[in-house]
Coordinates of C-alpha atoms and ligand atoms in Angstrom, one line a residue:
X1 CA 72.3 217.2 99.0
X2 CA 70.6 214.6 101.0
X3 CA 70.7 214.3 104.8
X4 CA 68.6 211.5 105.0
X5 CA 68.0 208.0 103.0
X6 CA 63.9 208.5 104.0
X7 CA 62.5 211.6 104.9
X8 CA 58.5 211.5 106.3
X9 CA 57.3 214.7 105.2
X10 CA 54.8 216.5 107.1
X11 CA 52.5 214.0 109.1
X12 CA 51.4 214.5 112.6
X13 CA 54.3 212.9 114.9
X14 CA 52.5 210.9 117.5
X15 CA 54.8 210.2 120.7
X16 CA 53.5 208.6 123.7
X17 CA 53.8 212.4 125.2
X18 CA 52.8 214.3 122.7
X19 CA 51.4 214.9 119.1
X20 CA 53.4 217.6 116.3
X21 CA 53.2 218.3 113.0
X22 CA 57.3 217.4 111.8
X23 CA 59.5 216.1 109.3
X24 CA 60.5 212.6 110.5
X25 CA 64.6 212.0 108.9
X26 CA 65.4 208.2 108.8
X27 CA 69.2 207.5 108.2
X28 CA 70.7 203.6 108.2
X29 CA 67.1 202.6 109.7
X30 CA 67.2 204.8 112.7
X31 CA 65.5 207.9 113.3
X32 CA 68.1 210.0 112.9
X33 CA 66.0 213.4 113.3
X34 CA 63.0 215.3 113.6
X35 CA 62.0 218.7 112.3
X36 CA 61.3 220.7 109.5
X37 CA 62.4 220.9 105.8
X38 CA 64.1 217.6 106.0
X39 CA 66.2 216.8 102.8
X40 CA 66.1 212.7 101.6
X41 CA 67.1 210.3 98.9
X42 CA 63.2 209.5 99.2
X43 CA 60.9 211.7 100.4
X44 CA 57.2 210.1 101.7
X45 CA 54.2 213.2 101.8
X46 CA 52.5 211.9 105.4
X47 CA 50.4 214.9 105.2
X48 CA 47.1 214.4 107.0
X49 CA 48.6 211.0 107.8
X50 CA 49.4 209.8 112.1
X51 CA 53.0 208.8 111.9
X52 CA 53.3 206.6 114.9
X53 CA 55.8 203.8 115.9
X54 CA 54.9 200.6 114.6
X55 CA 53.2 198.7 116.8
X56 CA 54.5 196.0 119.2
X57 CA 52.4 192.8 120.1
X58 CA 53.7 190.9 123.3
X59 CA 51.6 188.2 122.8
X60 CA 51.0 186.3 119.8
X61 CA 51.6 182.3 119.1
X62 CA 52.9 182.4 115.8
X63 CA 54.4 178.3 114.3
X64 CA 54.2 177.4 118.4
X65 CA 55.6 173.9 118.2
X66 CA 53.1 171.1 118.8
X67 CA 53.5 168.5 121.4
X68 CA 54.2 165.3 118.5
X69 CA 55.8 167.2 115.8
X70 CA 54.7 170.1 113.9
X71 CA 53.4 173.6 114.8
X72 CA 50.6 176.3 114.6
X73 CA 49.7 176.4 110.9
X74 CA 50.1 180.7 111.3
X75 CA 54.0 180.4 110.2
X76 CA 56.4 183.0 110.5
X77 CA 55.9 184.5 107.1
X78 CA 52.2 184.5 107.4
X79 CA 52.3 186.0 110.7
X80 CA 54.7 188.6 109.1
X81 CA 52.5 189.3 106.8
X82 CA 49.4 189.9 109.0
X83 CA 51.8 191.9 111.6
X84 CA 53.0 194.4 109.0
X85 CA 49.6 194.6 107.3
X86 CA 47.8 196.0 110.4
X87 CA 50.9 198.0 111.4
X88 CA 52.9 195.8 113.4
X89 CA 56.7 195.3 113.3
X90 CA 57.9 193.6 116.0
X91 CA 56.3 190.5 118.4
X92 CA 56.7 188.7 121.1
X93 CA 56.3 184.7 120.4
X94 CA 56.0 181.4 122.6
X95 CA 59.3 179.1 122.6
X96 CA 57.3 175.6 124.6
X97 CA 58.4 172.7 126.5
X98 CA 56.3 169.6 126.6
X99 CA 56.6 167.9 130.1
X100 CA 59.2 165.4 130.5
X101 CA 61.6 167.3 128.4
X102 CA 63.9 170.6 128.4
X103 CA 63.3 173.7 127.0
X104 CA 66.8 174.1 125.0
X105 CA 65.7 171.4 122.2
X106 CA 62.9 172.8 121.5
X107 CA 64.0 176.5 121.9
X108 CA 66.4 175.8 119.3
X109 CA 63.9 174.1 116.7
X110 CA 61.5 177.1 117.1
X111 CA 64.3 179.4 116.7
X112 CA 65.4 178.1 113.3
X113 CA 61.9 179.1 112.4
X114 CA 61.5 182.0 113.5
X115 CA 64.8 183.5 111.1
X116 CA 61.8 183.0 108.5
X117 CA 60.2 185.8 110.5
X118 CA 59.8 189.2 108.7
X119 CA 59.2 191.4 111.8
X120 CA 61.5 191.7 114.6
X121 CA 60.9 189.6 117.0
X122 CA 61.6 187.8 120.5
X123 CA 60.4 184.8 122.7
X124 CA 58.7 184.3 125.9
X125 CA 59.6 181.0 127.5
X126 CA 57.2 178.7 128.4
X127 CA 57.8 175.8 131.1
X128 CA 55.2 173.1 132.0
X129 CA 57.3 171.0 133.6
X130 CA 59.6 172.7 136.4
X131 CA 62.0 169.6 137.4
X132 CA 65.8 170.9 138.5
X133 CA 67.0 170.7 135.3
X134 CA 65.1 172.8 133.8
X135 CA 64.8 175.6 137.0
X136 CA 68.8 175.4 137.6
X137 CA 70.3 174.6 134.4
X138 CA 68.6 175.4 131.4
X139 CA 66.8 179.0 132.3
X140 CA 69.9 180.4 133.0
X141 CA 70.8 179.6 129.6
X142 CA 67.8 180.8 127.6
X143 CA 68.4 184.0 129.3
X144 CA 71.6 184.5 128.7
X145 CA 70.6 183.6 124.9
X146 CA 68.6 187.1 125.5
X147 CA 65.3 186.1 126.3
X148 CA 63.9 188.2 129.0
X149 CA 60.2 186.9 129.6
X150 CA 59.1 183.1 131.0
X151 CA 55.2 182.4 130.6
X152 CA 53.6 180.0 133.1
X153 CA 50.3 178.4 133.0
X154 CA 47.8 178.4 135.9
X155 CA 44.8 176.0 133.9
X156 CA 45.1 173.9 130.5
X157 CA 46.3 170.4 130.9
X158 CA 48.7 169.5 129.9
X159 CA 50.9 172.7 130.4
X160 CA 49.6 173.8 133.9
X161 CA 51.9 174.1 137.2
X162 CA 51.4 173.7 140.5
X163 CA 51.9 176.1 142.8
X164 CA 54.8 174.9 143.8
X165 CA 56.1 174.8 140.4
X166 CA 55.2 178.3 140.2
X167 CA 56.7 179.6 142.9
X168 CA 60.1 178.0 141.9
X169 CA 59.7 179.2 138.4
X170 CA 59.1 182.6 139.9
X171 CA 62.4 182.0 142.0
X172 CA 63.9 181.6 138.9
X173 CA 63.6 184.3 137.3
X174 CA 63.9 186.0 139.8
X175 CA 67.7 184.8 140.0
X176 CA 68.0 185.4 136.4
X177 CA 66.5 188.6 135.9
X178 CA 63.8 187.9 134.1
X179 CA 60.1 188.6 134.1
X180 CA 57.0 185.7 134.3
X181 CA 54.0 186.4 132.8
X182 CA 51.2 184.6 133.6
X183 CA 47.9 182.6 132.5
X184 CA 45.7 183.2 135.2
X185 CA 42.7 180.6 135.5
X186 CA 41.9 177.9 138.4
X187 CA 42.6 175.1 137.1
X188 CA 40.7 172.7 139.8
X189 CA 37.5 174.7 139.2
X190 CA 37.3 174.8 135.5
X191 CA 37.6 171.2 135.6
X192 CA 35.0 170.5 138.1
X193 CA 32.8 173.0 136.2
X194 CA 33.3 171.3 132.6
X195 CA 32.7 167.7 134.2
X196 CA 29.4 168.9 135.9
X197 CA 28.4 171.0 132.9
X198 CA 29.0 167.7 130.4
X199 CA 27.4 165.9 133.3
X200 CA 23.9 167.8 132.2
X201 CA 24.8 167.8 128.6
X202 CA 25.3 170.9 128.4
X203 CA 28.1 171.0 125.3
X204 CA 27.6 173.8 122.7
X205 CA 30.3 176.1 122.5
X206 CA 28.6 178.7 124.8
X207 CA 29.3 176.8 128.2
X208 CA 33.2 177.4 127.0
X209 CA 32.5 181.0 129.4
X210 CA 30.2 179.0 131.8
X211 CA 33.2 177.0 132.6
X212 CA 35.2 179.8 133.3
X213 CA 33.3 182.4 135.2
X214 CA 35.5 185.5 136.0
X215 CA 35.8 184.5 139.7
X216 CA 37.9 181.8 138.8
X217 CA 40.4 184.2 137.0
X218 CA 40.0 186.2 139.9
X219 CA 41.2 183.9 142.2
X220 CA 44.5 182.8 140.0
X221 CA 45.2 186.7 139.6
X222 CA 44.9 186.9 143.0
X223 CA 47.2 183.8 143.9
X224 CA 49.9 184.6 141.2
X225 CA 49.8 187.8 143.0
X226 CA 50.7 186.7 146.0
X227 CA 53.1 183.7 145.2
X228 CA 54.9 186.7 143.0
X229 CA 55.0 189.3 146.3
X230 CA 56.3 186.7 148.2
X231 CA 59.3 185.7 146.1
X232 CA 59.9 189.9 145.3
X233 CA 59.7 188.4 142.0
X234 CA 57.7 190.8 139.0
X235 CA 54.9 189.8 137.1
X236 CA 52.9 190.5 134.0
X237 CA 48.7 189.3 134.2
X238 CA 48.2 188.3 130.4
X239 CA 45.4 188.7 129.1
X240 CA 43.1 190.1 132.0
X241 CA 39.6 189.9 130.6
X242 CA 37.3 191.9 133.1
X243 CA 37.5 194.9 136.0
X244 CA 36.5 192.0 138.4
X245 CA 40.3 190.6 137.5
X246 CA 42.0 194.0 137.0
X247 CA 41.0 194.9 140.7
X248 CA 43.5 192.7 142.1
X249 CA 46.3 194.1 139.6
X250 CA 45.1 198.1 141.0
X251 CA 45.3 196.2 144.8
X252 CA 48.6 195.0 143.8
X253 CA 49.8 198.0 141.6
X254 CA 48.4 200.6 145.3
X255 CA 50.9 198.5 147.7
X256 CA 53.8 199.3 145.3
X257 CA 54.3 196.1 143.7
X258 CA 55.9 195.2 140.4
X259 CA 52.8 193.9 138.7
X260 CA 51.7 194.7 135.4
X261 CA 47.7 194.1 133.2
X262 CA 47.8 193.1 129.6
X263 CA 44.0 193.1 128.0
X264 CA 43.4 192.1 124.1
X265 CA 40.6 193.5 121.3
X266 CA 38.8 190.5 122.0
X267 CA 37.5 191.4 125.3
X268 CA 36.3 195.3 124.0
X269 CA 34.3 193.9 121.1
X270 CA 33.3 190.1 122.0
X271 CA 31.1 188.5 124.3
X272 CA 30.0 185.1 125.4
X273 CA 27.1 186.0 123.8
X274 CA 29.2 185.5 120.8
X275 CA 29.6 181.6 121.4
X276 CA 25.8 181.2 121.4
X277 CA 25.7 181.4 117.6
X278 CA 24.4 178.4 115.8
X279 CA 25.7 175.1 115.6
X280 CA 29.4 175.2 115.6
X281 CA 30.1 178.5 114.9
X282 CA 30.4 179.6 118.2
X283 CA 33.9 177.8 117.8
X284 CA 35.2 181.0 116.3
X285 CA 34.8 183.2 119.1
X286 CA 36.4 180.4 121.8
X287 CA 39.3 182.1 123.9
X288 CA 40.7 181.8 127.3
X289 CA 39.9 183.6 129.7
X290 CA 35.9 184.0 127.7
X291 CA 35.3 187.0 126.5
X292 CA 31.9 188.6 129.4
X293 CA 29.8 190.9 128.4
X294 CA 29.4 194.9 127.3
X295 CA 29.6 196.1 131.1
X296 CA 32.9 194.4 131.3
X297 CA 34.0 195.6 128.1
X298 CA 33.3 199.2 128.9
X299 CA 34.5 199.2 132.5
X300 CA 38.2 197.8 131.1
X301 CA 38.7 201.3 129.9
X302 CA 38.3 202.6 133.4
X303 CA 40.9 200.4 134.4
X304 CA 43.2 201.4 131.2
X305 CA 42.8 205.2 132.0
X306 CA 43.4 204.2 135.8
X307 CA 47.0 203.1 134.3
X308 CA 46.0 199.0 135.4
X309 CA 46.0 197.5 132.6
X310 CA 49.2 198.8 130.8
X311 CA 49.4 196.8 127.1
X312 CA 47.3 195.5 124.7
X313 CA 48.3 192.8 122.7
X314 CA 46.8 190.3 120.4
X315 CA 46.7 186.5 121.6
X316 CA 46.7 185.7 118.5
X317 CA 46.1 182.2 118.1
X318 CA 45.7 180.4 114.7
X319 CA 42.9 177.1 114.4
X320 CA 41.4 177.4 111.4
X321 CA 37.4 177.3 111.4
X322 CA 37.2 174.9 108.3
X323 CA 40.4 172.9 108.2
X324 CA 40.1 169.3 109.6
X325 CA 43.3 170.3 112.1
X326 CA 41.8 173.4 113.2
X327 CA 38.6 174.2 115.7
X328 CA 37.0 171.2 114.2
X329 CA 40.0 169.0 115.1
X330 CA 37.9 166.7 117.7
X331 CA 34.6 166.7 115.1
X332 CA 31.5 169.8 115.4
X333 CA 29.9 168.0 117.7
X334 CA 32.6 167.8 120.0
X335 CA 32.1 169.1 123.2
X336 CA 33.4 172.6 124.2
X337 CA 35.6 170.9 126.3
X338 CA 37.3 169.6 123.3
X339 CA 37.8 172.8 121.1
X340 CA 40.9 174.3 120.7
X341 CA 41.1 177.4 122.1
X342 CA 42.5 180.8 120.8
X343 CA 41.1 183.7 118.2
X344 CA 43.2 184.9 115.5
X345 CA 43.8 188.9 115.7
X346 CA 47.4 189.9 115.1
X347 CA 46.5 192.3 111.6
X348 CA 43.8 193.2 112.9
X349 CA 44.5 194.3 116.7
X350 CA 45.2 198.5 115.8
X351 CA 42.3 199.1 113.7
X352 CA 39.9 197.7 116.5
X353 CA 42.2 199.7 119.1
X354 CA 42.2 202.5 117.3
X355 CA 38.7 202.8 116.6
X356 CA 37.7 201.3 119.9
X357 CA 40.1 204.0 121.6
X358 CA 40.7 207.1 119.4
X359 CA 38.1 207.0 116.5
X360 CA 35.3 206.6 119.5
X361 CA 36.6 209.4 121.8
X362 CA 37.9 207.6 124.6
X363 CA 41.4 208.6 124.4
X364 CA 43.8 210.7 122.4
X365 CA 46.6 209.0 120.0
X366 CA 49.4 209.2 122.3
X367 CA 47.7 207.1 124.7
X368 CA 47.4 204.3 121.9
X369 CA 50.4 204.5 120.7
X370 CA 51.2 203.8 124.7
X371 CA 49.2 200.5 124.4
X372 CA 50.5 199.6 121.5
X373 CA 54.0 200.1 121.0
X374 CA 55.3 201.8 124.0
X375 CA 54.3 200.3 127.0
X376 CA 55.5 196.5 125.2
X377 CA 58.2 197.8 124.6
X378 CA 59.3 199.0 128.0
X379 CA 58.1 196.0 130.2
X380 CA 59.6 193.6 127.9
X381 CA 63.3 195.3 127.5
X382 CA 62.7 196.6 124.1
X383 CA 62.7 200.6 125.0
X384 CA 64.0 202.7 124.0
X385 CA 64.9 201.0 120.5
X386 CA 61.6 200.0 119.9
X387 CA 57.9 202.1 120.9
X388 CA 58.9 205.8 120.6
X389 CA 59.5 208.1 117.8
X390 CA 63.1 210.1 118.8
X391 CA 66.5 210.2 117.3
X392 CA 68.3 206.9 117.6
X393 CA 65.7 204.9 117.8
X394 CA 64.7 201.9 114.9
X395 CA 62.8 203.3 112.4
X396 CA 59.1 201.6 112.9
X397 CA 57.0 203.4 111.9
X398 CA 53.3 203.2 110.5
X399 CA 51.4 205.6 108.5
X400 CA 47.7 205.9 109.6
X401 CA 45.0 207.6 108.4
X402 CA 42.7 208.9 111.1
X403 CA 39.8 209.2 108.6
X404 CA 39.4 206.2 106.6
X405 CA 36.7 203.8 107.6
X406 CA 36.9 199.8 106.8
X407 CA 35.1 196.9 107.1
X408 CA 37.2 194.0 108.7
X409 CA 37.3 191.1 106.5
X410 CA 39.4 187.8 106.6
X411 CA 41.1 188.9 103.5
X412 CA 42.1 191.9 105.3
X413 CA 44.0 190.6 108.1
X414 CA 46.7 188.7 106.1
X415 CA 47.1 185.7 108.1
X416 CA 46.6 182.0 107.3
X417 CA 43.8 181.3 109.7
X418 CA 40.3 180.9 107.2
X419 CA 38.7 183.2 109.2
X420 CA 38.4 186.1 111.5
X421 CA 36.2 186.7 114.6
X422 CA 36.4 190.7 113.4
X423 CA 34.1 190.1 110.0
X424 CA 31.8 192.3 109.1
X425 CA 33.2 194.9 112.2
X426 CA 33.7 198.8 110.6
X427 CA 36.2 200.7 112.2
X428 CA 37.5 204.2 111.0
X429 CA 41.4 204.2 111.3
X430 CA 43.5 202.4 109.1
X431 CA 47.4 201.5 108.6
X432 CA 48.2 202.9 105.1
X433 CA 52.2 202.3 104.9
X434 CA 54.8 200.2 107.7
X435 CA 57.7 200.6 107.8
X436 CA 60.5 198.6 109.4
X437 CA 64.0 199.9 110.3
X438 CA 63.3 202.3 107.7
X439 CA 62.4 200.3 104.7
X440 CA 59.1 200.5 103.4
X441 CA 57.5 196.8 103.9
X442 CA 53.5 197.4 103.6
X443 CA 51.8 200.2 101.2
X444 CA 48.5 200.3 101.1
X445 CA 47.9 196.6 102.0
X446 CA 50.5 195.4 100.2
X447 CA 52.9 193.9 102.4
X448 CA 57.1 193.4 100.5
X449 CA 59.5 191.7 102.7
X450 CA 62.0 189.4 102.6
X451 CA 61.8 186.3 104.7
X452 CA 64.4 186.2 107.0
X453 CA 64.7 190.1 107.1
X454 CA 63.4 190.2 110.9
X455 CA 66.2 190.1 113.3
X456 CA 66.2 188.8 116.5
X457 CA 65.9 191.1 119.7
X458 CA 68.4 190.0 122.2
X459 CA 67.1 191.8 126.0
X460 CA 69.5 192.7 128.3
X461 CA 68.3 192.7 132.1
X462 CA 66.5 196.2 132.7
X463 CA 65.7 198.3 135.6
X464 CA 62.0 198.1 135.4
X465 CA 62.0 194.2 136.5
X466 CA 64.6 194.7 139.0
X467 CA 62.9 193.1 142.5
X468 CA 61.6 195.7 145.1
X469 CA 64.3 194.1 147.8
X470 CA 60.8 193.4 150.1
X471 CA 60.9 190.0 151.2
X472 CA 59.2 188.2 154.4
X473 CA 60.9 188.5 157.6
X474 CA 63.7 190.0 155.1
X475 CA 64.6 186.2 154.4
X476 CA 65.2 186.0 150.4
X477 CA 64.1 181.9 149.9
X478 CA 65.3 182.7 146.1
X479 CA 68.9 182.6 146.6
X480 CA 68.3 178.9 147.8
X481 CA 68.1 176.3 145.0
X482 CA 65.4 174.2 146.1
Ligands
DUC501 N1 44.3 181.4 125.4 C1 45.6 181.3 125.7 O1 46.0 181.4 126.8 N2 46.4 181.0 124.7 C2 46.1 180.9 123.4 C3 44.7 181.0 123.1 C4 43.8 181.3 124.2 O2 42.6 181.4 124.1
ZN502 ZN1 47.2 182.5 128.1
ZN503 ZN1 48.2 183.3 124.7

C-alpha cells in the first residue's frame, strides 16, 4: 500500500537548520512526512542528490506593463520557464502605476497575465505617483486583494517620489500592514552627474557606474532609513550593491529597527569593469545600482554572514541585447543615459549562489537555502507554506546535485531575453529536477507545465512587519490622513 502519491527517496534533506539524509513523503502537494522507508505511488531515488525547497525570488519583473501599452517581452510563461529551470517555484513580480493614474487598472491588467504564470506567484505594488487617491483609497484595496509588499522608487524618472511622497507611502502602509521596499539611489545626484558626464562626452556604457558612485546609494539608504524610523513603518533595501550601503542597514538592524538587505548574483560576479567592454556591449552588464568592483563583491559576504543582508533575489530584468526594442531601443550609440537598465538572471540566480556560496566554501547549504527560499519567504508573508522542508508545507522542492559542474549559457537559463550577462561563467551545482506542489515540472532541463498552473499567493498581515510602536515624542503622524 501507498502512503504517499510521491515519495523522495533517500537525498540529503537540506532545512534552513539542518541537513539529514531522509525519505521526503509528498501527499495532495504538501509534504506530508519525513523519514525513512517511505511507501509512494511514485517513488524518485534523490540519492547523492540536495533535496531543498524550491527557491523563491522576491524580485524579478516578469511582462511589467509599459507606460503606452504593452509590457516586458520576458512573459509569464517564459519567466516560468526560466524560474523552474534553475529551481525556482515561486516569485515575487512588479504590478506599476504610471503617474497621473491609479494603480487598480493597471493591477487588474497585469493580473490577467499573470494567471498565464506557471510558478506561484505574488505582486509588489509599485506607486509613482502618491496623490490621495491612490494613498487613501486604492492601497487599501490592493491589500486587501492580498498583496503585502509596495515598492517605491528613490531615482529613475519617471517613477521617482519625493520625499514627501515617500513618507506618505510609508504612512500607508503602515496603516495597511504592509511592507515598502525600496530603490535606493539620489536621484538629484545622478542627474547632475550624467549631465556633467555628457557635458565631457563621456557616453560609453562604462560611465552608467560613474554616474552612480556608491555614495549616492548610500545616502538614499540612509534617508529611506530614517524617513522609515520615523513613521515606525518597516522596510526592505532592494538590491543593496556594496558593504558601503549595507552599513547603514547593520546601523539600522543594531538600534532594533525593522529593516531588512536584499543583494543579487550580479553584484558577487560583475563589475563596472564589465561595462568597459567594446562598443556596445557593455549594454549587457547595465544595472542599477552598478555593479563595483571584487573588494565589494567579497566584502558582501561579510555582511551576509553578519545576518545584514537577509535575501538574494534576482532583478531580473528582460531588454534584449539584439532586438530593436531591447538595450538598443535608443540606437548603439546612444548615450548611457539612454539604455535601459536591468540584467536578466531569474534561471540562472541558484547556480551562481550556489557555487558562489557553497561550491566555493563560504557557507554550508542551509545557509543558502536561507537566501534563497527561506528568508523570502518569511519577510514577504509566505512562511511557513513556502521556504522550508516540514510536514504541511507545499511541496517545492528542487533536486540538486552538489557535484555537477556547468557552463552558463543563454540557452541554459530558459528565458526570452537573447542573452545572458552569465556566459561563459562555470559553476559546480546544478538543479536536476523542480518540483511544484508536488508535481514534477523540470527534469533534467526540461521544464512540463501547464500555463495557468501557478496560483496566486494571497498574504495575510504577519507579525514580522508589525511596527515597533516607537514613534517621536510618542506622536503616531500615521493615523492622520494627510
Ligand atoms: N534596476 C532596477 O531597479 N530595476 C530593474 C532593473 C535595474 O537595473
Ligand atoms: Zn530597483
Ligand atoms: Zn528591480
Amino acid at each position: 500500500m501507498s502512503d504517499y502519491d510521491l515519495v523522495i527517496a533517500g537525498g540529503t534533506v537540506v532545512t534552513p537548520a539542518e541537513m539529514f539524509i531522509a525519505d521526503v513523503g509528498v501527499k495532495d502537494g504538501k509534504v506530508a512526512a519525513i523519514g525513512f522507508n517511505l511507501r509512494g505511488l511514485r517513488s524518485i531515488d534523490a540519492n547523492g542528490l540536495l533535496v531543498m525547497p524550491g527557491g523563491i525570488d522576491s524580485h524579478c519583473h516578469i511582462e511589467q506593463l509599459q507606460e503606452g501599452g504593452g509590457a516586458d517581452e520576458e512573459t509569464f510563461i517564459t519567466g516560468s520557464t526560466a524560474a523552474l529551470a534553475g529551481g525556482t517555484t515561486s516569485v515575487v513580480t512588479f504590478s506599476t502605476q504610471f503617474k497621473g493614474g491609479g494603480i487598480l487598472q493597471p493591477l487588474a491588467d497585469y493580473w490577467r497575465r499573470a494567471e498565464q504564470a506557471m510558478v506561484d506567484y505574488t505582486f509588489h505594488q509599485i506607486i509613482t505617483d502618491a496623490t490621495d487617491a491612490v494613498i487613501f483609497d486604492e492601497i487599501p484595496q490592493v491589500a486587501a486583494a492580498g498583496i503585502r509588499s509596495l515598492k517605491v522608487f528613490l531615482t529613475y524618472d519617471p517613477l521617482h517620489l519625493d520625499d514627501r511622497q515617500f513618507i506618505r507611502v510609508l504612512a500607508a502602509a503602515r496603516r495597511n500592514k504592509m511592507l515598502v521596499t525600496v530603490h535606493c539611489e539620489n536621484y538629484e545626484a545622478i542627474n547632475w552627474r550624467t549631465a556633467a558626464l555628457l557635458a565631457d562626452g563621456r557616453t560609453a556604457p562604462k560611465y552608467h557606474a560613474w554616474a552612480r558612485p556608491a555614495m549616492i546609494e548610500r545616502e538614499a539608504t540612509h534617508r529611506a532609513i530614517a524617513l522609515a524610523e520615523m513613521v515606525d513603518q518597516p522596510i526592505q533595501v532592494f538590491h543593496v550593491s556594496c558593504p558601503e550601503v549595507a552599513e547603514e542597514i547593520a546601523r539600522a538592524k543594531a538600534r532594533g529597527l525593522k529593516v531588512w538587505g536584499e543583494t543579487c548574483p550580479q553584484y558577487f560576479v560583475l563589475s563596472a569593469d564589465h561595462m568597459d567592454r567594446p562598443g556596445f556591449e557593455g549594454a549587457k552588464f547595465m544595472c542599477s545600482p552598478a555593479p563595483r568592483d571584487a573588494a565589494a563583491s567579497e566584502g558582501l559576504w561579510t555582511c551576509i554572514r553578519d545576518g545584514v543582508l537577509d535575501i538574494v533575489s534576482s532583478d531580473h530584468s528582460g531588454w534584449s541585447y539584439e532586438t530593436p526594442a531591447g538595450k538598443r531601443v535608443n540606437g548603439v550609440d546612444a548615450p548611457f543615459r539612454d539604455i535601459p537598465n536591468g540584467v536578466p538572471g531569474l534561471g540562472s540566480r541558484l547556480a551562481i549562489m550556489f557555487d558562489q556560496a557553497v561550491s566555493k566554501g563560504r557557507m554550508d547549504a542551509c545557509a543558502f537555502v536561507r537566501l534563497i527560499a527561506t528568508n523570502p519567504a518569511k519577510l514577504f508573508g509566505l512562511y511557513p507554506r513556502k521556504g522550508t522542508i516540514a510536514p504541511g508545507t507545499d511541496a517545492d522542492i528542487v533536486l540538486w546535485d552538489p557535484t555537477k559542474s556547468v557552463t552558463l549559457t543563454n540557452a541554459l537559463a530558459q528565458h526570452i531575453i537573447d542573452y545572458t550577462p552569465y556566459e561563459g561563467m562555470d559553476v559546480t551545482g546544478w538543479p536536476v529536477m523542480t518540483i511544484r506542489r508536488g508535481q514534477v515540472v523540470m527534469q533534467d532541463g526540461r521544464v512540463q507545465a501547464e500555463p495557468g498552473s501557478g496560483q496566486f499567493l494571497a498574504r495575510e498581515p504577519y507579525d514580522l512587519i508589525k511596527p515597533t510602536g516607537n514613534v517621536p515624542n510618542g506622536f503616531d503622524a500615521s493615523a492622520f490622513l494627510v
